[in-house]
CSV table of C-alpha atoms in Angstrom, one decimal:
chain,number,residue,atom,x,y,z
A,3,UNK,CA,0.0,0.0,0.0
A,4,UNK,CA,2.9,2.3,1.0
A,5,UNK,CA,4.7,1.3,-2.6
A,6,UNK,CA,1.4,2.9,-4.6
A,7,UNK,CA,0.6,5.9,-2.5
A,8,UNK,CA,4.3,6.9,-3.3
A,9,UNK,CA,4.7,5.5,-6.5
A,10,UNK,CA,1.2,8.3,-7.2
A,11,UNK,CA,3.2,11.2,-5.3
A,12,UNK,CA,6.2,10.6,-7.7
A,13,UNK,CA,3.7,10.5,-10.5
A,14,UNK,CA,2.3,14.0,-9.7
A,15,UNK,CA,5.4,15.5,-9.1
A,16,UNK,CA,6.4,14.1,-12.7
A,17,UNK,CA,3.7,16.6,-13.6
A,18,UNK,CA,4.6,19.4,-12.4
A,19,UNK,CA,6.8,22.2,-14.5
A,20,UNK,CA,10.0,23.6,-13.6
A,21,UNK,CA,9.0,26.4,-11.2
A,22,UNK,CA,6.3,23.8,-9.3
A,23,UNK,CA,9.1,21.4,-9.1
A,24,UNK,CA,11.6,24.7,-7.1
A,25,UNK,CA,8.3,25.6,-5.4
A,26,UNK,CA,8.0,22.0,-4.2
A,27,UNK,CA,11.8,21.6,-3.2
A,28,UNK,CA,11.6,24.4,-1.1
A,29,UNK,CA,8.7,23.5,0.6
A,30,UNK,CA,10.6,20.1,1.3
A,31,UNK,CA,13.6,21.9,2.7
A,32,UNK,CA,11.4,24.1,4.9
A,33,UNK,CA,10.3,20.3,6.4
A,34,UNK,CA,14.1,18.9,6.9
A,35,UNK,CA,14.8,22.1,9.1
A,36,UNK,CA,16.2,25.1,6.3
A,37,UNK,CA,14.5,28.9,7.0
A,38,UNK,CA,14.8,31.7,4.7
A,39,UNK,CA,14.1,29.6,2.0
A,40,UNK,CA,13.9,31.7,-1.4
A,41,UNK,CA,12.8,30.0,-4.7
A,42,UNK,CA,14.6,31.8,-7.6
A,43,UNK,CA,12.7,34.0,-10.2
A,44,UNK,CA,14.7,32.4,-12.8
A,45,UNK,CA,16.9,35.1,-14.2
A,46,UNK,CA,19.7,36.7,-12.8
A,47,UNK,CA,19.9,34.1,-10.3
A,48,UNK,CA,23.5,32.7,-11.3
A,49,UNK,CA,22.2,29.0,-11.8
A,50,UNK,CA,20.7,29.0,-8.0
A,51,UNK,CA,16.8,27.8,-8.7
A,52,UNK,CA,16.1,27.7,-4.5
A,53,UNK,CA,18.7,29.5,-1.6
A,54,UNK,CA,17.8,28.9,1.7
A,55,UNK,CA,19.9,28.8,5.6
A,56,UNK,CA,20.4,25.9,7.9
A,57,UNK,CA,22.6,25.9,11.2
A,58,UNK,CA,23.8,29.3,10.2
A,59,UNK,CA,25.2,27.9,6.6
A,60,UNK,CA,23.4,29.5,3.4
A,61,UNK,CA,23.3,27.0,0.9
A,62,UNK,CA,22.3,27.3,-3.1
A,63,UNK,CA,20.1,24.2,-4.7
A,64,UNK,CA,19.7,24.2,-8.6
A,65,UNK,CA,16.8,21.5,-9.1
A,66,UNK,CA,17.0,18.7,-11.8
A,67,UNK,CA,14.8,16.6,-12.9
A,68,UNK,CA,16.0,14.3,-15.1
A,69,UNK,CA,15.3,11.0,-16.9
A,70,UNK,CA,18.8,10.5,-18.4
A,71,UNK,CA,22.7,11.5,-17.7
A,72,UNK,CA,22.6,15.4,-17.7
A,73,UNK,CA,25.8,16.3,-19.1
A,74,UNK,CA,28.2,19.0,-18.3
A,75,UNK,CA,25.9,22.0,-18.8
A,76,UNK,CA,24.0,22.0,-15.4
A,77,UNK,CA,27.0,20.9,-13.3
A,78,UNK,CA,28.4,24.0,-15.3
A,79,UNK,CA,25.7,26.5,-14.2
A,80,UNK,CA,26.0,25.0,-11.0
A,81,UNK,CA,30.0,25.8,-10.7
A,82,UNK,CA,29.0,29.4,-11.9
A,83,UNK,CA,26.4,30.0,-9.3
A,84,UNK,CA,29.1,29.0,-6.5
């Protein structure tokens, strides 16, 4: 029962577009503990799509979602954003 309630959860967030998948990230790093969580607008934000603090560390997330190896553009942007 477990299996199918979360193989449905992983099905919805399948659905959801790019922003609703940052949105969604920082909502689940508000759960594990992180405050002053900002989801990115998108531009100008040096490859960071979420910034948000825990134990007094600040901490950039740039969120994936992939089916297949990504390749060296996103690890790029990522090593930009730093």
């Amino acid at each position: 029962m477990l299996d199918i309630e979360l193989d449905e959860q992983l099905m919805e967030i399948d659905d959801l577009d790019g922003f609703q998948f940052e949105k969604y990230i920082g909502q689940l790093l508000k759960k594990i503990g992180f405050v002053n969580v900002i989801v990115t607008k998108g531009s100008g934000d040096f490859g960071a799509d979420v910034i948000a603090e825990k134990d007094n560390i600040k901490y950039a997330f740039q969120c994936k979602r992939f089916n297949s190896v990504i390749g060296p553009k996103p690890i790029g942007e990522v090593l930009r954003g730093m």
